[in-house]
PDB file of C-alpha atoms in Angstrom:
ATOM      1  CA  UNK A   9      62.589-121.129 162.704  1.00 94.00           C
ATOM      2  CA  UNK A  10      61.848-117.970 160.910  1.00 95.00           C
ATOM      3  CA  UNK A  11      62.625-118.264 157.251  1.00 97.00           C
ATOM      4  CA  UNK A  12      62.624-115.960 154.236  1.00 98.00           C
ATOM      5  CA  UNK A  13      63.506-117.755 150.991  1.00 98.00           C
ATOM      6  CA  UNK A  14      63.909-115.386 147.770  1.00 98.00           C
ATOM      7  CA  UNK A  15      63.493-116.564 144.115  1.00 98.00           C
ATOM      8  CA  UNK A  16      63.090-115.212 140.696  1.00 98.00           C
ATOM      9  CA  UNK A  17      66.658-113.618 140.163  1.00 97.00           C
ATOM     10  CA  UNK A  18      68.532-113.966 136.973  1.00 98.00           C
ATOM     11  CA  UNK A  19      70.272-112.462 134.123  1.00 98.00           C
ATOM     12  CA  UNK A  20      67.917-110.077 132.114  1.00 98.00           C
ATOM     13  CA  UNK A  21      68.521-107.645 129.219  1.00 98.00           C
ATOM     14  CA  UNK A  22      68.155-103.881 129.845  1.00 98.00           C
ATOM     15  CA  UNK A  23      64.484-102.839 129.471  1.00 98.00           C
ATOM     16  CA  UNK A  24      63.003-106.089 130.292  1.00 98.00           C
ATOM     17  CA  UNK A  25      61.021-107.381 133.422  1.00 98.00           C
ATOM     18  CA  UNK A  26      61.635-109.722 136.230  1.00 98.00           C
ATOM     19  CA  UNK A  27      59.459-110.822 139.208  1.00 98.00           C
ATOM     20  CA  UNK A  28      60.994-111.590 142.613  1.00 98.00           C
ATOM     21  CA  UNK A  29      58.987-113.857 145.131  1.00 98.00           C
ATOM     22  CA  UNK A  30      59.805-114.259 148.691  1.00 98.00           C
ATOM     23  CA  UNK A  31      58.256-117.370 150.726  1.00 98.00           C
ATOM     24  CA  UNK A  32      58.093-116.685 154.466  1.00 98.00           C
ATOM     25  CA  UNK A  33      57.876-119.417 157.192  1.00 98.00           C
ATOM     26  CA  UNK A  34      58.156-119.516 160.946  1.00 97.00           C
ATOM     27  CA  UNK A  35      56.018-116.403 161.980  1.00 97.00           C
ATOM     28  CA  UNK A  36      52.652-114.971 161.397  1.00 97.00           C
ATOM     29  CA  UNK A  37      53.309-113.337 158.209  1.00 97.00           C
ATOM     30  CA  UNK A  38      50.329-110.883 158.239  1.00 94.00           C
ATOM     31  CA  UNK A  39      51.532-109.331 161.631  1.00 96.00           C
ATOM     32  CA  UNK A  40      54.361-107.671 160.051  1.00 97.00           C
ATOM     33  CA  UNK A  41      55.690-105.087 157.301  1.00 97.00           C
ATOM     34  CA  UNK A  42      57.841-106.425 154.707  1.00 98.00           C
ATOM     35  CA  UNK A  43      60.606-104.964 152.480  1.00 98.00           C
ATOM     36  CA  UNK A  44      62.959-105.424 149.644  1.00 98.00           C
ATOM     37  CA  UNK A  45      66.519-104.359 150.254  1.00 98.00           C
ATOM     38  CA  UNK A  46      69.272-104.583 147.608  1.00 98.00           C
ATOM     39  CA  UNK A  47      73.052-104.659 147.617  1.00 98.00           C
ATOM     40  CA  UNK A  48      75.542-103.941 144.727  1.00 94.00           C
ATOM     41  CA  UNK A  49      78.381-106.430 144.802  1.00 81.00           C
ATOM     42  CA  UNK A  50      81.106-105.300 147.088  1.00 79.00           C
ATOM     43  CA  UNK A  51      78.976-102.160 147.970  1.00 84.00           C
ATOM     44  CA  UNK A  52      76.593-100.956 150.510  1.00 90.00           C
ATOM     45  CA  UNK A  53      72.801-101.420 151.116  1.00 97.00           C
ATOM     46  CA  UNK A  54      69.916 -99.572 149.543  1.00 97.00           C
ATOM     47  CA  UNK A  55      66.125 -99.751 150.697  1.00 97.00           C
ATOM     48  CA  UNK A  56      64.217-100.502 147.560  1.00 98.00           C
ATOM     49  CA  UNK A  57      60.456-100.794 148.892  1.00 98.00           C
ATOM     50  CA  UNK A  58      58.328-101.506 151.922  1.00 97.00           C
ATOM     51  CA  UNK A  59      54.764-102.678 152.462  1.00 97.00           C
ATOM     52  CA  UNK A  60      52.779-102.550 155.607  1.00 96.00           C
ATOM     53  CA  UNK A  61      50.823-105.675 156.972  1.00 96.00           C
ATOM     54  CA  UNK A  62      47.649-105.230 154.960  1.00 95.00           C
ATOM     55  CA  UNK A  63      49.143-103.606 151.634  1.00 96.00           C
ATOM     56  CA  UNK A  64      47.612-100.300 153.026  1.00 96.00           C
ATOM     57  CA  UNK A  65      51.001 -98.384 153.053  1.00 95.00           C
ATOM     58  CA  UNK A  66      53.645 -98.690 150.296  1.00 97.00           C
ATOM     59  CA  UNK A  67      56.747 -96.668 149.761  1.00 96.00           C
ATOM     60  CA  UNK A  68      59.530 -97.039 147.237  1.00 97.00           C
ATOM     61  CA  UNK A  69      63.045 -95.381 146.808  1.00 96.00           C
ATOM     62  CA  UNK A  70      63.131 -92.647 144.264  1.00 95.00           C
ATOM     63  CA  UNK A  71      65.465 -94.628 142.123  1.00 96.00           C
ATOM     64  CA  UNK A  72      62.847 -97.493 141.378  1.00 98.00           C
ATOM     65  CA  UNK A  73      59.427 -95.535 141.784  1.00 97.00           C
ATOM     66  CA  UNK A  74      57.320 -95.998 138.731  1.00 97.00           C
ATOM     67  CA  UNK A  75      59.223 -99.038 137.523  1.00 98.00           C
ATOM     68  CA  UNK A  76      59.054-101.267 140.346  1.00 98.00           C
ATOM     69  CA  UNK A  77      55.822-102.556 141.936  1.00 98.00           C
ATOM     70  CA  UNK A  78      55.880-104.381 145.462  1.00 98.00           C
ATOM     71  CA  UNK A  79      52.923-106.640 146.671  1.00 98.00           C
ATOM     72  CA  UNK A  80      52.010-109.405 149.100  1.00 98.00           C
ATOM     73  CA  UNK A  81      49.674-112.258 149.394  1.00 98.00           C
ATOM     74  CA  UNK A  82      48.983-112.943 153.052  1.00 97.00           C
ATOM     75  CA  UNK A  83      47.093-116.178 152.470  1.00 98.00           C
ATOM     76  CA  UNK A  84      50.309-117.530 150.696  1.00 98.00           C
ATOM     77  CA  UNK A  85      52.811-116.022 153.191  1.00 98.00           C
ATOM     78  CA  UNK A  86      54.451-114.550 150.179  1.00 98.00           C
ATOM     79  CA  UNK A  87      56.105-111.174 149.241  1.00 98.00           C
ATOM     80  CA  UNK A  88      56.529-110.183 145.709  1.00 98.00           C
ATOM     81  CA  UNK A  89      58.594-107.411 143.533  1.00 98.00           C
ATOM     82  CA  UNK A  90      57.616-106.766 139.991  1.00 98.00           C
ATOM     83  CA  UNK A  91      60.422-105.067 138.173  1.00 98.00           C
ATOM     84  CA  UNK A  92      60.082-103.296 134.957  1.00 98.00           C
ATOM     85  CA  UNK A  93      62.150-101.306 132.570  1.00 98.00           C
ATOM     86  CA  UNK A  94      65.252-102.813 134.397  1.00 98.00           C
ATOM     87  CA  UNK A  95      68.541-100.910 134.146  1.00 98.00           C
ATOM     88  CA  UNK A  96      72.159-101.727 134.386  1.00 96.00           C
ATOM     89  CA  UNK A  97      72.256-100.151 137.799  1.00 96.00           C
ATOM     90  CA  UNK A  98      69.485-102.336 139.041  1.00 97.00           C
ATOM     91  CA  UNK A  99      72.106-105.186 139.205  1.00 97.00           C
ATOM     92  CA  UNK A 100      72.234-106.100 142.747  1.00 98.00           C
ATOM     93  CA  UNK A 101      71.570-108.908 145.400  1.00 98.00           C
ATOM     94  CA  UNK A 102      67.852-108.331 146.451  1.00 98.00           C
ATOM     95  CA  UNK A 103      67.202-109.422 149.975  1.00 98.00           C
ATOM     96  CA  UNK A 104      63.513-109.943 151.298  1.00 98.00           C
ATOM     97  CA  UNK A 105      63.457-108.456 154.884  1.00 98.00           C
ATOM     98  CA  UNK A 106      60.902-108.722 157.696  1.00 98.00           C
ATOM     99  CA  UNK A 107      60.295-105.578 159.644  1.00 96.00           C
ATOM    100  CA  UNK A 108      59.614-105.713 163.459  1.00 93.00           C
ATOM    101  CA  UNK A 109      56.467-103.769 163.168  1.00 91.00           C
ATOM    102  CA  UNK A 110      53.064-103.913 161.310  1.00 91.00           C
ATOM    103  CA  UNK A 111      53.874-100.538 159.997  1.00 91.00           C
ATOM    104  CA  UNK A 112      56.777 -99.707 157.295  1.00 91.00           C
ATOM    105  CA  UNK A 113      58.992 -98.820 160.376  1.00 90.00           C
ATOM    106  CA  UNK A 114      62.496 -99.744 158.894  1.00 91.00           C
ATOM    107  CA  UNK A 115      63.427-102.133 161.652  1.00 94.00           C
ATOM    108  CA  UNK A 116      64.904-104.842 159.302  1.00 96.00           C
ATOM    109  CA  UNK A 117      64.797-107.804 161.807  1.00 96.00           C
ATOM    110  CA  UNK A 118      65.052-111.000 159.709  1.00 97.00           C
ATOM    111  CA  UNK A 119      66.808-111.131 156.194  1.00 98.00           C
ATOM    112  CA  UNK A 120      66.720-113.732 153.444  1.00 98.00           C
ATOM    113  CA  UNK A 121      69.856-115.001 151.841  1.00 97.00           C
ATOM    114  CA  UNK A 122      68.993-112.832 148.558  1.00 97.00           C
ATOM    115  CA  UNK A 123      68.452-113.338 144.941  1.00 98.00           C
ATOM    116  CA  UNK A 124      71.080-112.042 142.421  1.00 98.00           C
ATOM    117  CA  UNK A 125      69.516-109.871 139.561  1.00 98.00           C
ATOM    118  CA  UNK A 126      71.947-109.071 136.917  1.00 97.00           C
ATOM    119  CA  UNK A 127      70.919-106.708 134.102  1.00 98.00           C
ATOM    120  CA  UNK A 128      73.002-106.760 131.044  1.00 97.00           C
ATOM    121  CA  UNK A 129      72.924-107.071 127.434  1.00 96.00           C
TER     122      UNK A 129
ATOM    123  CA  UNK B   7      74.815 -90.041 147.958  1.00 50.00           C
ATOM    124  CA  UNK B   8      73.449 -91.404 151.255  1.00 62.00           C
ATOM    125  CA  UNK B   9      71.749 -88.885 153.567  1.00 91.00           C
ATOM    126  CA  UNK B  10      73.595 -90.855 156.491  1.00 97.00           C
ATOM    127  CA  UNK B  11      77.292 -90.659 156.635  1.00 97.00           C
ATOM    128  CA  UNK B  12      79.627 -93.155 158.258  1.00 98.00           C
ATOM    129  CA  UNK B  13      83.345 -93.455 158.378  1.00 97.00           C
ATOM    130  CA  UNK B  14      84.463 -95.935 155.633  1.00 96.00           C
ATOM    131  CA  UNK B  15      86.711 -98.035 158.079  1.00 97.00           C
ATOM    132  CA  UNK B  16      87.693 -98.221 161.780  1.00 98.00           C
ATOM    133  CA  UNK B  17      89.901-100.506 163.855  1.00 98.00           C
ATOM    134  CA  UNK B  18      89.985-101.490 167.461  1.00 97.00           C
ATOM    135  CA  UNK B  19      92.503-103.489 169.313  1.00 98.00           C
ATOM    136  CA  UNK B  20      91.155-106.863 170.853  1.00 97.00           C
ATOM    137  CA  UNK B  21      89.184-106.219 174.076  1.00 97.00           C
ATOM    138  CA  UNK B  22      88.952-102.606 173.722  1.00 98.00           C
ATOM    139  CA  UNK B  23      86.091-100.213 173.198  1.00 98.00           C
ATOM    140  CA  UNK B  24      85.140 -98.832 169.671  1.00 98.00           C
ATOM    141  CA  UNK B  25      82.406 -96.475 168.554  1.00 98.00           C
ATOM    142  CA  UNK B  26      80.859 -96.416 164.983  1.00 98.00           C
ATOM    143  CA  UNK B  27      79.100 -93.161 164.096  1.00 98.00           C
ATOM    144  CA  UNK B  28      76.422 -92.402 161.793  1.00 98.00           C
ATOM    145  CA  UNK B  29      75.563 -88.836 160.965  1.00 98.00           C
ATOM    146  CA  UNK B  30      72.632 -86.993 159.310  1.00 97.00           C
ATOM    147  CA  UNK B  31      70.155 -84.467 159.875  1.00 96.00           C
ATOM    148  CA  UNK B  32      67.261 -86.860 160.005  1.00 95.00           C
ATOM    149  CA  UNK B  33      68.686 -88.321 163.118  1.00 96.00           C
ATOM    150  CA  UNK B  34      67.436 -85.174 164.911  1.00 96.00           C
ATOM    151  CA  UNK B  35      63.976 -86.563 164.640  1.00 94.00           C
ATOM    152  CA  UNK B  36      64.322 -90.277 164.037  1.00 94.00           C
ATOM    153  CA  UNK B  37      66.303 -93.088 165.690  1.00 94.00           C
ATOM    154  CA  UNK B  38      69.006 -95.384 163.996  1.00 97.00           C
ATOM    155  CA  UNK B  39      69.211 -98.943 163.748  1.00 97.00           C
ATOM    156  CA  UNK B  40      72.404-100.699 163.377  1.00 98.00           C
ATOM    157  CA  UNK B  41      73.262-103.904 161.411  1.00 98.00           C
ATOM    158  CA  UNK B  42      76.295-106.209 161.138  1.00 98.00           C
ATOM    159  CA  UNK B  43      77.216-107.900 157.956  1.00 97.00           C
ATOM    160  CA  UNK B  44      80.088-110.280 157.569  1.00 97.00           C
ATOM    161  CA  UNK B  45      81.535-111.593 154.291  1.00 94.00           C
ATOM    162  CA  UNK B  46      79.149-113.743 152.256  1.00 94.00           C
ATOM    163  CA  UNK B  47      76.254-113.271 154.848  1.00 96.00           C
ATOM    164  CA  UNK B  48      73.065-111.333 155.138  1.00 97.00           C
ATOM    165  CA  UNK B  49      73.067-108.425 157.484  1.00 97.00           C
ATOM    166  CA  UNK B  50      71.995-109.008 161.090  1.00 98.00           C
ATOM    167  CA  UNK B  51      70.014-106.420 163.232  1.00 97.00           C
ATOM    168  CA  UNK B  52      72.080-105.710 166.270  1.00 98.00           C
ATOM    169  CA  UNK B  53      70.641-102.481 167.705  1.00 97.00           C
ATOM    170  CA  UNK B  54      67.169-101.083 166.988  1.00 96.00           C
ATOM    171  CA  UNK B  55      65.429 -97.993 168.318  1.00 91.00           C
ATOM    172  CA  UNK B  56      67.023 -95.900 170.821  1.00 80.00           C
ATOM    173  CA  UNK B  57      69.258 -98.825 172.560  1.00 95.00           C
ATOM    174  CA  UNK B  58      67.378-102.099 172.072  1.00 96.00           C
ATOM    175  CA  UNK B  59      69.128-105.338 171.215  1.00 97.00           C
ATOM    176  CA  UNK B  60      67.338-108.170 169.488  1.00 95.00           C
ATOM    177  CA  UNK B  61      67.465-111.544 171.339  1.00 94.00           C
ATOM    178  CA  UNK B  62      70.695-113.189 170.994  1.00 95.00           C
ATOM    179  CA  UNK B  63      72.829-110.035 170.347  1.00 97.00           C
ATOM    180  CA  UNK B  64      75.514-109.569 173.027  1.00 97.00           C
ATOM    181  CA  UNK B  65      75.274-106.955 175.689  1.00 96.00           C
ATOM    182  CA  UNK B  66      78.653-105.567 174.614  1.00 98.00           C
ATOM    183  CA  UNK B  67      76.733-103.940 171.749  1.00 98.00           C
ATOM    184  CA  UNK B  68      74.933-100.700 172.683  1.00 98.00           C
ATOM    185  CA  UNK B  69      73.505 -97.621 170.705  1.00 97.00           C
ATOM    186  CA  UNK B  70      73.208 -93.887 171.648  1.00 97.00           C
ATOM    187  CA  UNK B  71      72.574 -90.557 169.936  1.00 96.00           C
ATOM    188  CA  UNK B  72      73.341 -86.990 170.305  1.00 95.00           C
ATOM    189  CA  UNK B  73      72.004 -84.202 167.739  1.00 95.00           C
ATOM    190  CA  UNK B  74      72.381 -85.478 164.255  1.00 96.00           C
ATOM    191  CA  UNK B  75      74.684 -88.281 165.164  1.00 97.00           C
ATOM    192  CA  UNK B  76      74.028 -91.892 166.307  1.00 97.00           C
ATOM    193  CA  UNK B  77      76.622 -94.024 167.554  1.00 98.00           C
ATOM    194  CA  UNK B  78      76.988 -98.030 167.920  1.00 98.00           C
ATOM    195  CA  UNK B  79      79.458 -98.859 170.932  1.00 98.00           C
ATOM    196  CA  UNK B  80      80.984-102.290 171.204  1.00 98.00           C
ATOM    197  CA  UNK B  81      82.613-102.511 174.516  1.00 98.00           C
ATOM    198  CA  UNK B  82      85.361-105.146 174.632  1.00 97.00           C
ATOM    199  CA  UNK B  83      85.392-106.022 170.946  1.00 97.00           C
ATOM    200  CA  UNK B  84      86.036-109.587 170.025  1.00 98.00           C
ATOM    201  CA  UNK B  85      87.559-111.133 166.924  1.00 97.00           C
ATOM    202  CA  UNK B  86      83.991-112.239 165.759  1.00 97.00           C
ATOM    203  CA  UNK B  87      83.060-108.627 165.516  1.00 98.00           C
ATOM    204  CA  UNK B  88      85.090-107.942 162.626  1.00 98.00           C
ATOM    205  CA  UNK B  89      82.397-107.048 159.963  1.00 98.00           C
ATOM    206  CA  UNK B  90      80.778-104.221 158.153  1.00 97.00           C
ATOM    207  CA  UNK B  91      78.374-102.304 160.109  1.00 98.00           C
ATOM    208  CA  UNK B  92      75.557-100.113 158.815  1.00 98.00           C
ATOM    209  CA  UNK B  93      73.202 -97.619 160.316  1.00 98.00           C
ATOM    210  CA  UNK B  94      69.589 -97.089 158.905  1.00 97.00           C
ATOM    211  CA  UNK B  95      66.912 -94.573 159.572  1.00 97.00           C
ATOM    212  CA  UNK B  96      64.558 -92.247 157.600  1.00 95.00           C
ATOM    213  CA  UNK B  97      65.325 -89.591 155.276  1.00 93.00           C
ATOM    214  CA  UNK B  98      64.765 -85.822 156.206  1.00 92.00           C
ATOM    215  CA  UNK B  99      61.324 -86.137 154.520  1.00 91.00           C
ATOM    216  CA  UNK B 100      60.552 -89.204 156.663  1.00 90.00           C
ATOM    217  CA  UNK B 101      58.932 -90.696 153.685  1.00 90.00           C
ATOM    218  CA  UNK B 102      62.029 -92.907 152.679  1.00 94.00           C
ATOM    219  CA  UNK B 103      64.109 -95.300 154.315  1.00 96.00           C
ATOM    220  CA  UNK B 104      67.932 -94.814 153.880  1.00 97.00           C
ATOM    221  CA  UNK B 105      71.059 -96.734 154.994  1.00 97.00           C
ATOM    222  CA  UNK B 106      74.589 -95.262 155.799  1.00 97.00           C
ATOM    223  CA  UNK B 107      77.420 -96.249 153.543  1.00 96.00           C
ATOM    224  CA  UNK B 108      78.755 -98.690 156.066  1.00 97.00           C
ATOM    225  CA  UNK B 109      81.962 -98.975 158.342  1.00 98.00           C
ATOM    226  CA  UNK B 110      84.407-101.665 157.875  1.00 97.00           C
ATOM    227  CA  UNK B 111      85.440-102.648 161.467  1.00 98.00           C
ATOM    228  CA  UNK B 112      88.818-104.417 161.848  1.00 98.00           C
ATOM    229  CA  UNK B 113      89.780-105.866 165.050  1.00 97.00           C
ATOM    230  CA  UNK B 114      93.391-105.893 165.725  1.00 95.00           C
TER     231      UNK B 114
END
């Protein structure tokens, strides 16, 4: 069974950092691009960042560029998101998402259940 | 604001056909994908590319596009189709991925 399990969310003060992790199983992890997508409670979806199969291509939404860093460890079947200088508007449920392609194509095929990040003093 | 625009809410009578639209300049160059999200659950991909259904998605779901507008059609809507539906594609620069604001579908 294909599974994505996020961890690392929590309550953090503005300006602080947090690192999200995503453990993947049930598929050949290094054959696919991966993404982080977030959803504000009761609101819509926002693509945050994507990384291709070998970390050669990385993209970020303008809202997080320069503050967030996506990475992956294919040997550990894991995806990460280092989030620095967090702001209240970063408060959201963060989903780890598998693409259908090697490249950052945006075909969000499999979603985890999400990890909640709350930025508040 | 999103570069992809969706109607906030649409309703359909049980068993009838409904079309949910997604409009944006980037759709002249890039295909849209469609996701279904039910309350408390993660989104599910229902249509990708021009009109492709992942395994397990009923064939009453189909996709199409014309000009700057992509559409998701549900032919013979069922009660279990009541959900939020989101489109996604690339922005006009092609560098970023974007979502529409979502459409809440009510099945009457």
